[in-house]
Short mmCIF file of C-alpha atoms and ligand atoms in Angstrom, two decimals:
data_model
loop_
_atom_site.label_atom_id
_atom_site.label_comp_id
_atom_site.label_asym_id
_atom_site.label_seq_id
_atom_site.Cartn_x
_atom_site.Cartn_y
_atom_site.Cartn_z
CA UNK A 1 5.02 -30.91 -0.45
CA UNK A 2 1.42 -32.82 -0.23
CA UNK A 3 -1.18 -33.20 -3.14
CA UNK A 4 1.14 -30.68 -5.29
CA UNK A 5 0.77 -27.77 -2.64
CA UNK A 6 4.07 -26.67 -2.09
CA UNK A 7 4.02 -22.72 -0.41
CA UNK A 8 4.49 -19.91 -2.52
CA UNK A 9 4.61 -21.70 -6.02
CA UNK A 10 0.86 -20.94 -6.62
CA UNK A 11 0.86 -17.37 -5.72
CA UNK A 12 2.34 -16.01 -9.01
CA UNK A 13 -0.25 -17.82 -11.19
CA UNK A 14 -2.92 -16.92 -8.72
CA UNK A 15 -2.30 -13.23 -9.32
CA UNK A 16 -2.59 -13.85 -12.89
CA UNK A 17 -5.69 -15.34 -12.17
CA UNK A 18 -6.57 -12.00 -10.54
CA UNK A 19 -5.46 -10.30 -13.73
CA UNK A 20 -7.87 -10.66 -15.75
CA UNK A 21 -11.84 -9.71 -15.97
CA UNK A 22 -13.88 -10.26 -14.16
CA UNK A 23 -11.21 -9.08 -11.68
CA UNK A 24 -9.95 -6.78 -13.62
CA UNK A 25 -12.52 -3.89 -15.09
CA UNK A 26 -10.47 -3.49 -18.81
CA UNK A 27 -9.93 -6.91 -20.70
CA UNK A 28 -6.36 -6.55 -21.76
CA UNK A 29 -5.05 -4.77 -19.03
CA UNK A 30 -5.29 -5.23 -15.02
CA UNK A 31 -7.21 -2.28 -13.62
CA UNK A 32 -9.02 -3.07 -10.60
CA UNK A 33 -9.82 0.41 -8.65
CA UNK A 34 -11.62 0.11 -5.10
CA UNK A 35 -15.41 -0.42 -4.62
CA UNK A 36 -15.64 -1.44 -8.59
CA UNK A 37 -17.20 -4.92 -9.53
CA UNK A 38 -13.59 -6.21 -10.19
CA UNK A 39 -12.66 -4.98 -6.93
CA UNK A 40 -16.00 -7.54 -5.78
CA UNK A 41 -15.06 -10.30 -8.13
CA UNK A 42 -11.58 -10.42 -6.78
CA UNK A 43 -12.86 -10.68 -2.90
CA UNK A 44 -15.03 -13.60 -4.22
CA UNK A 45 -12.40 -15.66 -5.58
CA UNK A 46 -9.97 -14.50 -2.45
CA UNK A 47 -12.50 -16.10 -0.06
CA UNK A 48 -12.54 -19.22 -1.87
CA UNK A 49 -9.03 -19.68 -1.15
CA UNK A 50 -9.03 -18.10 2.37
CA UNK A 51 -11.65 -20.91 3.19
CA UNK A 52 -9.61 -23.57 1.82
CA UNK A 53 -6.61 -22.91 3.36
CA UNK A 54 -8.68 -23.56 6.98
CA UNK A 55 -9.57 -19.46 7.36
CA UNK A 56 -13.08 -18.14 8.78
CA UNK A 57 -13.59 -15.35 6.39
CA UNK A 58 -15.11 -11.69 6.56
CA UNK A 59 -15.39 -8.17 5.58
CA UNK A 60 -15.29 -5.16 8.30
CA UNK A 61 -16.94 -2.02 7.36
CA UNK A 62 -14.60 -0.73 4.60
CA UNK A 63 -14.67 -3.29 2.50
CA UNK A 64 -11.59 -5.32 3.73
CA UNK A 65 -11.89 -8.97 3.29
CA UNK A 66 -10.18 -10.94 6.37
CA UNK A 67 -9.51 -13.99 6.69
CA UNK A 68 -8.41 -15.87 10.43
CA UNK A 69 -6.89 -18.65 11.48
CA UNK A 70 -6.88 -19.27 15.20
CA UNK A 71 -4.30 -19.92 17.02
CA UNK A 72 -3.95 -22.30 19.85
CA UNK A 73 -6.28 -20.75 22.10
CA UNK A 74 -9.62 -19.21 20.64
CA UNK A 75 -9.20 -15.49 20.63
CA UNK A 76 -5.40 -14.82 20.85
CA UNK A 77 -4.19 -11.42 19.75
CA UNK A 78 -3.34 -11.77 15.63
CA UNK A 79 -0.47 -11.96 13.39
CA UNK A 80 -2.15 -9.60 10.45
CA UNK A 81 -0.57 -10.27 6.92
CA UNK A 82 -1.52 -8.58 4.43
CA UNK A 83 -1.47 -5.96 1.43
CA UNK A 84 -3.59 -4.49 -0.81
CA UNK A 85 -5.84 -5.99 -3.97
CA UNK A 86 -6.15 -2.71 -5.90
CA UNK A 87 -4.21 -1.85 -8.79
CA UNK A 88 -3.21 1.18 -10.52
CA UNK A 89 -4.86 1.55 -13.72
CA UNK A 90 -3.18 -0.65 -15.93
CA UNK A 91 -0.88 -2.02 -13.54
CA UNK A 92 1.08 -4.98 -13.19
CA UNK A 93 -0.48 -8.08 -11.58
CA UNK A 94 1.55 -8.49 -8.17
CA UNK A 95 2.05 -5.36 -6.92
CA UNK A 96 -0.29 -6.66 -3.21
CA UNK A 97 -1.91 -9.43 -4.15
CA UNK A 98 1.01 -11.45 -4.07
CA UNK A 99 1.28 -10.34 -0.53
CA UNK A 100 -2.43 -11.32 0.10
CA UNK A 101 -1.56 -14.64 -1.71
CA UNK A 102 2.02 -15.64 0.14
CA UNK A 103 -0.16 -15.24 3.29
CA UNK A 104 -3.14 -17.68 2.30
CA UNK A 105 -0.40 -20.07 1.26
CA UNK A 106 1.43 -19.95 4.62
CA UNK A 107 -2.04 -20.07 6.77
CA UNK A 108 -2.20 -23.29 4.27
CA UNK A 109 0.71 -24.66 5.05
CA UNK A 110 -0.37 -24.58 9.00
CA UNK A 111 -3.61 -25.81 8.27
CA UNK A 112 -2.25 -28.47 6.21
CA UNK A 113 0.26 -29.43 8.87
CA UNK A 114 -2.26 -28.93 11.46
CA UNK A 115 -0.12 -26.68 13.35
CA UNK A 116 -1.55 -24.13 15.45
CA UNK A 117 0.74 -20.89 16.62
CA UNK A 118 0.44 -18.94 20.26
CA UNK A 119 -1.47 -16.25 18.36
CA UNK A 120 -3.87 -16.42 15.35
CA UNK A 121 -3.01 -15.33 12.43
CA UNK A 122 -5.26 -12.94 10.27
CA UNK A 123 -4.78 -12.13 6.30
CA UNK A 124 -5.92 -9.38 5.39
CA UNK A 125 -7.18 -7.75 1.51
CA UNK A 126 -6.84 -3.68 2.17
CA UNK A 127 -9.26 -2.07 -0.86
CA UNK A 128 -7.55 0.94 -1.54
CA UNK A 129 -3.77 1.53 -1.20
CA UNK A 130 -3.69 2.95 -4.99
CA UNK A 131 -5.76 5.73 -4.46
CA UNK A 132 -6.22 5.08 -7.99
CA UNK A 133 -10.04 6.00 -7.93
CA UNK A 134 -10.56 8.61 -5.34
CA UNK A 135 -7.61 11.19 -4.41
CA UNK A 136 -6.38 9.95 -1.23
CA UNK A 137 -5.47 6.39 -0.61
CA UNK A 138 -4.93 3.78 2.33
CA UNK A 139 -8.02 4.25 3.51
CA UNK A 140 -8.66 0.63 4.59
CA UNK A 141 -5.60 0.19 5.99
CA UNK A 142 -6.40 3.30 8.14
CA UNK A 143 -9.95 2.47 8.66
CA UNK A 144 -8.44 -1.20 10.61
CA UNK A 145 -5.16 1.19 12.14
CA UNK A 146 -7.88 3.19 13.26
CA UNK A 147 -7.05 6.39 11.82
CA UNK A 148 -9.61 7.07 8.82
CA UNK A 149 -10.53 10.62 8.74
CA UNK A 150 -14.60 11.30 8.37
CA UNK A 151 -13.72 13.07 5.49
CA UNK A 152 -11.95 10.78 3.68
CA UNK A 153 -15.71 9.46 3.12
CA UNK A 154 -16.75 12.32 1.16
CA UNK A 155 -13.79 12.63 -1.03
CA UNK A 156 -15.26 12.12 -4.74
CA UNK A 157 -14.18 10.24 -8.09
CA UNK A 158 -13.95 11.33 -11.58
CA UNK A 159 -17.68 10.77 -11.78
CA UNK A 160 -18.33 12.23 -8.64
CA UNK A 161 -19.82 9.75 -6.76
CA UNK A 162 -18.43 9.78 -2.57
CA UNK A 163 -16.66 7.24 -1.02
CA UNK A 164 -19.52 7.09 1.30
CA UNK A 165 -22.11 5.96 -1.72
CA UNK A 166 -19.44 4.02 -3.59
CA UNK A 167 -19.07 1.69 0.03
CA UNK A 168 -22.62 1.48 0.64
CA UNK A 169 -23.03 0.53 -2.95
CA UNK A 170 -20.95 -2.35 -1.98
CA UNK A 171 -22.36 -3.82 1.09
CA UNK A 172 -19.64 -1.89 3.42
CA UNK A 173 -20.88 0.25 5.90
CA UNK A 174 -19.76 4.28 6.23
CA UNK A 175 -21.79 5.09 8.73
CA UNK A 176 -20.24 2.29 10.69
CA UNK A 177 -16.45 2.48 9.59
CA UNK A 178 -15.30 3.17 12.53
CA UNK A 179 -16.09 -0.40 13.97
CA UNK A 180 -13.52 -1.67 11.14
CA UNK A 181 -10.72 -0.37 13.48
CA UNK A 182 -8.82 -2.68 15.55
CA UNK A 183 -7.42 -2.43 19.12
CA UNK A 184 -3.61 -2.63 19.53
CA UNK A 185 -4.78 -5.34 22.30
CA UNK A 186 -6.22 -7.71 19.48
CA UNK A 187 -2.99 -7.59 17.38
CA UNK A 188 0.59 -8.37 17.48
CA UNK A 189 2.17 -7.09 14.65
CA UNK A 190 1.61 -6.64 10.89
CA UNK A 191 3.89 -8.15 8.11
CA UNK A 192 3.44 -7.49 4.36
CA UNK A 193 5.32 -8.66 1.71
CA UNK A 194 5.59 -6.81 -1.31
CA UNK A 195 7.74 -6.69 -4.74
CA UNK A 196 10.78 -4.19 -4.57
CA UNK A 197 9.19 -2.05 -7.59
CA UNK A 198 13.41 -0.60 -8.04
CA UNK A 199 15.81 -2.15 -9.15
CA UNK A 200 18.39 -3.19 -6.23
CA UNK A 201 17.55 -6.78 -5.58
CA UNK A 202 17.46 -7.91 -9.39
CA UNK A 203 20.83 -5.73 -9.53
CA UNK A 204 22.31 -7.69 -6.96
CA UNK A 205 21.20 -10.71 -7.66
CA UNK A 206 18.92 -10.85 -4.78
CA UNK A 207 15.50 -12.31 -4.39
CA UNK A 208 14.10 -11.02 -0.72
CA UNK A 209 14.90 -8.34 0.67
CA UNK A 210 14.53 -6.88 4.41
CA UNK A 211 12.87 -3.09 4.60
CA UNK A 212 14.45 -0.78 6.91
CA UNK A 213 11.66 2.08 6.33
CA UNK A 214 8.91 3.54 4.06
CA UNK A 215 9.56 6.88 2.97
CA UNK A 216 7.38 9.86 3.51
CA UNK A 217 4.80 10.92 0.94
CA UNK A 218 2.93 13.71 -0.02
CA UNK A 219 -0.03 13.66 -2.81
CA UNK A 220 -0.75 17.65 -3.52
CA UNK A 221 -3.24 18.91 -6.22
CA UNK A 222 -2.06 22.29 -8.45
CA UNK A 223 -5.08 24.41 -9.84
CA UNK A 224 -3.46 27.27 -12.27
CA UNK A 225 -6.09 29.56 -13.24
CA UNK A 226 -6.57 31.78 -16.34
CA UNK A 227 -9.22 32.72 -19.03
CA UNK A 228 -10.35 30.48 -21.30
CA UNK A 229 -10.74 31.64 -25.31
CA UNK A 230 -10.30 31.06 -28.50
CA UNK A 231 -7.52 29.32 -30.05
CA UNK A 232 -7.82 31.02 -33.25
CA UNK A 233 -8.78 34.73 -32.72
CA UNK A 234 -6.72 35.31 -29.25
CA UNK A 235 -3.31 36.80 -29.87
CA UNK A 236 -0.33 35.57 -28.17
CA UNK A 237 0.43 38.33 -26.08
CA UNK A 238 -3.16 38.58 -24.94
CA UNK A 239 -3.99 35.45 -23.40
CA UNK A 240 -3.58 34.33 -20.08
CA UNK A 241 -3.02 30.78 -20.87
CA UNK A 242 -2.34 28.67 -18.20
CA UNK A 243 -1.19 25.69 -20.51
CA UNK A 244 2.55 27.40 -20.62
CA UNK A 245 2.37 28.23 -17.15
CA UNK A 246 1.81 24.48 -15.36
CA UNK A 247 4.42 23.33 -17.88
CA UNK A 248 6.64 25.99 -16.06
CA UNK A 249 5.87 24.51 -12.79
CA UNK A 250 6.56 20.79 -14.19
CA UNK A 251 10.03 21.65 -14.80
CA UNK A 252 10.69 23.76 -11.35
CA UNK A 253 9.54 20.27 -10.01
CA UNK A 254 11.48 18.13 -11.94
CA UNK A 255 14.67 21.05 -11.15
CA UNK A 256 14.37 21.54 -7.84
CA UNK A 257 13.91 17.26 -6.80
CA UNK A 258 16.58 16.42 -9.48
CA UNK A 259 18.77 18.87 -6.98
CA UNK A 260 17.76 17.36 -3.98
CA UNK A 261 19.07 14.87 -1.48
CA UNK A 262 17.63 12.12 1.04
CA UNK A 263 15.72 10.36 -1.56
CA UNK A 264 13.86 13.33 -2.67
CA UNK A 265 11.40 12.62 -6.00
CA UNK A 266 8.82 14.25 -7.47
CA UNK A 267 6.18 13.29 -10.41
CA UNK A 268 3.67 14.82 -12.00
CA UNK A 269 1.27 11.74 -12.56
CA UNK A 270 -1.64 13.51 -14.41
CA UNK A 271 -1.93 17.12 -15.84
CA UNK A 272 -6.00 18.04 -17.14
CA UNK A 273 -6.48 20.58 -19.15
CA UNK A 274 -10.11 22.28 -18.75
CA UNK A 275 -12.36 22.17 -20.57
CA UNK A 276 -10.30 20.35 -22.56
CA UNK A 277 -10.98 20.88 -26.39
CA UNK A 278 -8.40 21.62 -29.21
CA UNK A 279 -9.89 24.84 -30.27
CA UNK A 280 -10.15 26.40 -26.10
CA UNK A 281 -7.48 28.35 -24.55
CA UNK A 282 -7.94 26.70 -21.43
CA UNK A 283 -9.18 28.74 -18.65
CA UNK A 284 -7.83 26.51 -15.79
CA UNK A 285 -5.16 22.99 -15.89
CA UNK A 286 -4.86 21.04 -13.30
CA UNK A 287 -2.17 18.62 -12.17
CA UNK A 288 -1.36 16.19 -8.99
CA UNK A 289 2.06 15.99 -7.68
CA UNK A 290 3.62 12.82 -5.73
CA UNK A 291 6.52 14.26 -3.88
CA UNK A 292 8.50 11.23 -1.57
CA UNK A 293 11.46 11.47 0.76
CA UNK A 294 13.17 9.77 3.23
CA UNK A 295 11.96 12.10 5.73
CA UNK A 296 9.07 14.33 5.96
CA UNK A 297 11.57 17.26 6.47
CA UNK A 298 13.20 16.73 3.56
CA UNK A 299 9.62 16.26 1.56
CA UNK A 300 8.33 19.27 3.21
CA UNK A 301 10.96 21.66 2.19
CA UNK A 302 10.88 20.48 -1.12
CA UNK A 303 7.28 20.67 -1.12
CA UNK A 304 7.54 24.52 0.19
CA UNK A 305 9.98 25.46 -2.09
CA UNK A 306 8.03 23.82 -5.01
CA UNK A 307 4.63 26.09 -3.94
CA UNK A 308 7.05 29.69 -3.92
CA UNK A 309 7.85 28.64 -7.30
CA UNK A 310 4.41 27.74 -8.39
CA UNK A 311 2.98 30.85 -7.14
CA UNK A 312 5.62 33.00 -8.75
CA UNK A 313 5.10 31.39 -12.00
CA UNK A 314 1.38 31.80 -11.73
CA UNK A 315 1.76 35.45 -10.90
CA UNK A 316 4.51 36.76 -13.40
CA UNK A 317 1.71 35.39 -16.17
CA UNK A 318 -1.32 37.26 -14.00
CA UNK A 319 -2.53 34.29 -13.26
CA UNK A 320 -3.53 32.38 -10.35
CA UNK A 321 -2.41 29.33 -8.47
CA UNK A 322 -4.64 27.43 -5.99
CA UNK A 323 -3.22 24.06 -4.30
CA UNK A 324 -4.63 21.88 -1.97
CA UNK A 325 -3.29 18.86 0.14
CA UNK A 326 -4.39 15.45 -0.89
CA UNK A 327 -2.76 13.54 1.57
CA UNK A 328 0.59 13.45 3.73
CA UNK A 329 1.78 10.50 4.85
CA UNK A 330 4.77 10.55 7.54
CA UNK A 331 8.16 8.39 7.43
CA UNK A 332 7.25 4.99 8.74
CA UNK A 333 10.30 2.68 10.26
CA UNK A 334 9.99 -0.99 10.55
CA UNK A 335 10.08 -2.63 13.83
CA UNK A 336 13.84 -3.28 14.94
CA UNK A 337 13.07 -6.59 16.30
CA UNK A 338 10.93 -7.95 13.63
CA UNK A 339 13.16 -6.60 11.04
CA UNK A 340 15.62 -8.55 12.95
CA UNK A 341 13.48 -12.05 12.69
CA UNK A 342 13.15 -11.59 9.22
CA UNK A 343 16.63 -10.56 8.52
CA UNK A 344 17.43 -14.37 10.73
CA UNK A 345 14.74 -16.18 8.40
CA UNK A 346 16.07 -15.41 5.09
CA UNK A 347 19.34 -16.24 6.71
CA UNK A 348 18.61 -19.65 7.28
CA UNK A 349 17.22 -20.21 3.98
CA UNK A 350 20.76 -19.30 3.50
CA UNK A 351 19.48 -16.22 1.88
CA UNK A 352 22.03 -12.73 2.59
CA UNK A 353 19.36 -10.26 4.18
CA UNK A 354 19.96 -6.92 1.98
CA UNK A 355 18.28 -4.36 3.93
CA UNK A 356 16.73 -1.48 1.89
CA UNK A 357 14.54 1.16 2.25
CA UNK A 358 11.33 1.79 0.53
CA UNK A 359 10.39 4.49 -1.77
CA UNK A 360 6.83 2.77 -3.01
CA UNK A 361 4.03 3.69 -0.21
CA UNK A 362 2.63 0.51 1.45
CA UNK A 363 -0.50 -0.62 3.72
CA UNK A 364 1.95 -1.29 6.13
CA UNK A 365 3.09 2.77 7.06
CA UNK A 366 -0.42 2.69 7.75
CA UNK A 367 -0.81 0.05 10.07
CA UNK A 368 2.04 1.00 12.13
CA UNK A 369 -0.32 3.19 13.95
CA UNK A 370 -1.80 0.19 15.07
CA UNK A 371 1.25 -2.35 15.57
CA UNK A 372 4.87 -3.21 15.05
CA UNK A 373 5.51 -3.76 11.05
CA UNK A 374 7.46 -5.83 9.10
CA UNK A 375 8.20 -6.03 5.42
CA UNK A 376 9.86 -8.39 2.76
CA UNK A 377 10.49 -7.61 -0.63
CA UNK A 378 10.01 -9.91 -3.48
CA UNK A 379 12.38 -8.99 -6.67
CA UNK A 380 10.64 -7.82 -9.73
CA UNK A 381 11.98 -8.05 -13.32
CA UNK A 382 13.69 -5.02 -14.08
CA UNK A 383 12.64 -3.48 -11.03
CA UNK A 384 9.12 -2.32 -13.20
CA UNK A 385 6.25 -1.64 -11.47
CA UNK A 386 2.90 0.15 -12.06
CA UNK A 387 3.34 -1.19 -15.49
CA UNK A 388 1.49 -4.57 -17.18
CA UNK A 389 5.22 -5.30 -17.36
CA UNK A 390 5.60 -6.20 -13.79
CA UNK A 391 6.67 -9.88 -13.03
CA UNK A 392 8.39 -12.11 -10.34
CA UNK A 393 9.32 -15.90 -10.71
CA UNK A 394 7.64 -18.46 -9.14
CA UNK A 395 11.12 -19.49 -7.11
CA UNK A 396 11.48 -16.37 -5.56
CA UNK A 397 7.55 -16.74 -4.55
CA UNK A 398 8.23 -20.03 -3.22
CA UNK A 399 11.39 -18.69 -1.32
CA UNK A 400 9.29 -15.56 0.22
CA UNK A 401 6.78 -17.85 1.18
CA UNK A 402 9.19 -19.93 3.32
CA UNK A 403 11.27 -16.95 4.29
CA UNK A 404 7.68 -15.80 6.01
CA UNK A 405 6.98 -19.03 7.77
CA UNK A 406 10.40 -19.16 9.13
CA UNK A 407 9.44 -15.57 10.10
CA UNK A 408 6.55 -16.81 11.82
CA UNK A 409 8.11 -19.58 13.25
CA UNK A 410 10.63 -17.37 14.89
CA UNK A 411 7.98 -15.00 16.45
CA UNK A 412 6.58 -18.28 18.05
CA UNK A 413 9.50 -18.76 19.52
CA UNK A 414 10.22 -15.18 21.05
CA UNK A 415 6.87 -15.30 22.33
CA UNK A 416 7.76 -18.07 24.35
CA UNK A 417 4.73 -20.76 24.78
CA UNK A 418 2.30 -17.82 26.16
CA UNK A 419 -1.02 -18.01 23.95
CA UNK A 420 -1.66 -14.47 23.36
CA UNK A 421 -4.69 -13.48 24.71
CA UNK A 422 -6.09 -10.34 23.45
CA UNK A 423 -7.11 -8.64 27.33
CA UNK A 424 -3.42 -8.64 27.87
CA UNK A 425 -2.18 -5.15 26.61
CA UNK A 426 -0.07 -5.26 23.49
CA UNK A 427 3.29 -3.30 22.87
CA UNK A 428 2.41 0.03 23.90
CA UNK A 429 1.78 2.09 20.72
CA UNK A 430 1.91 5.67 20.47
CA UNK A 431 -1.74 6.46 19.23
CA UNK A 432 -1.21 9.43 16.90
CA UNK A 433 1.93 8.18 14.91
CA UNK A 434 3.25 5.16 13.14
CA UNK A 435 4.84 3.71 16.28
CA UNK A 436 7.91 1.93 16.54
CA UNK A 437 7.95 0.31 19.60
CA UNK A 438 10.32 1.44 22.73
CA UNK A 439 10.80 -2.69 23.20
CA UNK A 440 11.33 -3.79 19.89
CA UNK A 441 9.87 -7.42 19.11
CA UNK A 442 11.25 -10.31 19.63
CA UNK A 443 13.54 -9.19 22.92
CA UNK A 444 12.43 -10.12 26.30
CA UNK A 445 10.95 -6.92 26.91
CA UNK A 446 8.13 -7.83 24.55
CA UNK A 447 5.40 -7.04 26.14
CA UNK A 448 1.66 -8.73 25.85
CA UNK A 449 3.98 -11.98 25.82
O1 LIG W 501 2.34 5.00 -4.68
C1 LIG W 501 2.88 4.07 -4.11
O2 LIG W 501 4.00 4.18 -3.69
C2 LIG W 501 2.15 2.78 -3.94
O3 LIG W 501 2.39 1.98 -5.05
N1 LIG W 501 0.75 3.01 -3.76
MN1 LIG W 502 1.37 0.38 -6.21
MN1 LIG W 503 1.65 -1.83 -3.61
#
């Protein structure tokens, strides 16, 4: 420890830092959606610290701040660490930006120690993992993975302003996004650590954690339509109210996940009645549901069973049911071979290296398009998340912090002395698909050595 830096111990009470306005756009609570003057404020005060700990610092196309350390020869293929600095709306304070934070500490820690690595190393703040403002999310980790869809641009918030206006409104550049995505040649992998959000470490007794896999998501938006009318002069057995009917399709939801395997859940985050007035019979509600699994079979047929059902409902009330696909994001595994530094890191902090899968959505499914992944998870207090409850401990910062260098240390190691170039070609991803590599890392079939 020098001058009171000592890695990890900060990052805790830098997120709280982050917590509050002008980071955050409600004082009281930590809401911080992408693109909003919170979302700026935040990248301000992350740059500050980026530059301090011996980063040059920028922002591609979609917003994503990035900060680089070089490694020991100018231009070397990156180490990316990173997560995301958006919250939920009132959220808890570390859920990725104590990611972002554990990886300016460790870049610190090189600087500090003047140590430079065979490959640079890159952390990175991804603006929208939430999707908490616009319907879709990760799309800066899929505008660097290289997989944004054009229309993800258009998609619209509650106010209905575009992704598109909201970014130029920013200083990012839409018409340009594509230039924020990277080539597998310029990067080596991608590690984010993350809290658990469940409950297994703190159950064990565990503070890190080694992720095995992300589960598969899909975000789908219900539309059940009927006839609006009055609430006072419209008899019962006249109306075609689709109040009773989405609360029908709740519960098949909740039924038919509560009766599945594999990991399957389901929630119904938001329901909308339109227009939305005490004294309406509402002629349309809408609601979003977040259906995971372990696999995207096992999400899929619970997804298609879910629609029958939702149809049927709509229909036995002559109504009708429209749904549309926000987003589907596959099963993502972590690299073998990384998984398998990590797992040896925590190890000799003397740490057991619980393996576990994830059920929260991360940057990092995204970016394993793009590279090999790796994840740690941090334990959280009760396993809450998405809640201003959320908290870690500053020892189990400090302990992922060091669990990561080791991490990084490690990778050094398997790389052998090679400075990684970035002409060389990196692990051969498969383009369309969260890859995981046919060589896993850190085996002498690495290739891009
Ligand atoms: O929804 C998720 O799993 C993540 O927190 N965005
Ligand atoms: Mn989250
Ligand atoms: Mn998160």
């Amino acid at each position: 420890m020098t001058d009171g830096f000592d890695i990890g111990t900060r990052a805790k009470a830098r997120c709280d830092v982050l917590g509050l306005p002008p980071c955050s756009e409600i004082d009281g609570q930590l809401t911080r959606r992408f693109l909003t003057p919170a979302h700026a404020a935040a990248l301000s005060v992350l740059e500050g610290w980026m530059t301090e700990a011996g980063m040059s610092v920028r922002r591609d196309a979609a917003a994503n701040l990035i900060g680089r350390y070089e490694g020991e020869a100018p231009g070397a293929k990156a180490l990316i660490i990173g997560s995301h600095i958006d919250s939920v709306r009132n959220g808890g304070r570390y859920d990725g930006p104590l990611g972002i934070m554990l990886g300016i500490d460790l870049v610190e820690a090189l600087h500090r120690a003047g140590r430079r690595l065979p490959f640079a190393v890159e952390v990175v703040a991804f603006g929208d993992e939430e999707g908490s403002r616009f319907p879709a999310s990760m799309s800066c980790s899929r505008a660097i993975a290289g997989t944004l869809d054009a229309s993800a641009l258009e998609m619209r918030d509650a106010d209905g302003v575009s992704v598109a206006q909201a970014l130029a409104a920013f200083g990012g550049d839409p018409v340009g996004i594509a230039g924020a995505a990277r080539s597998p040649k310029d990067v080596l992998a991608f590690l984010e650590a993350h809290i658990e959000q469940g409950p297994v470490l703190e159950a064990e007794g565990l503070a890190l954690g080694v992720v095995t896999a992300i589960a598969a998501q899909k975000r789908i938006m219900v539309k059940i339509i009927g006839t609006a009318g009055h609430a006072g002069t419209t008899p019962m057995g006249l109306r075609k109210d689709p109040g009773p009917a989405a609360a029908e399709c709740v519960l098949a939801l909740e039924r038919i996940c509560r009766a599945g395997t594999g990991g399957l859940v389901g929630t119904v985050g938001r329901i909308t009645a339109l227009p939305g007035a005490f004294n309406v019979i509402p002629g349309a509600v809408e609601f979003s549901m977040d259906i995971r699994a372990e696999t995207s079979a096992t999400r899929d047929a619970a997804v298609d069973a879910i629609c029958v059902e939702i149809h049927a409902i709509a229909a036995a009330r002559d109504l009708t049911a429209e749904i549309r696909m926000a987003q589907a994001l596959a099963e993502s595994p972590c690299d073998p071979g990384l998984t398998d530094l990590l797992e040896q890191a925590l190890a000799d902090l003397g740490l057991p290296a619980r393996r576990l899968p994830s059920g929260a959505g991360h940057d990092a499914m995204v970016m394993a398009a793009l590279c090999p992944t790796a994840m740690l998870f941090i334990r959280c207090e009760g396993g809450i998340s998405h809640n201003p409850a959320e908290a870690v401990t500053e020892a189990d910062c400090a302990l992922a912090a060091r669990a990561m260098l080791g991490f990084v240390e490690k990778l050094s190691l398997s790389l052998s002395s090679r400075p990684q170039r970035s002409e060389e070609p990196g692990p051969q991803q498969s383009p369309a698909h969260p890859a995981v590599p046919d060589r896993p890392f850190g085996t002498s079939g690495m290739t891009g050595a």
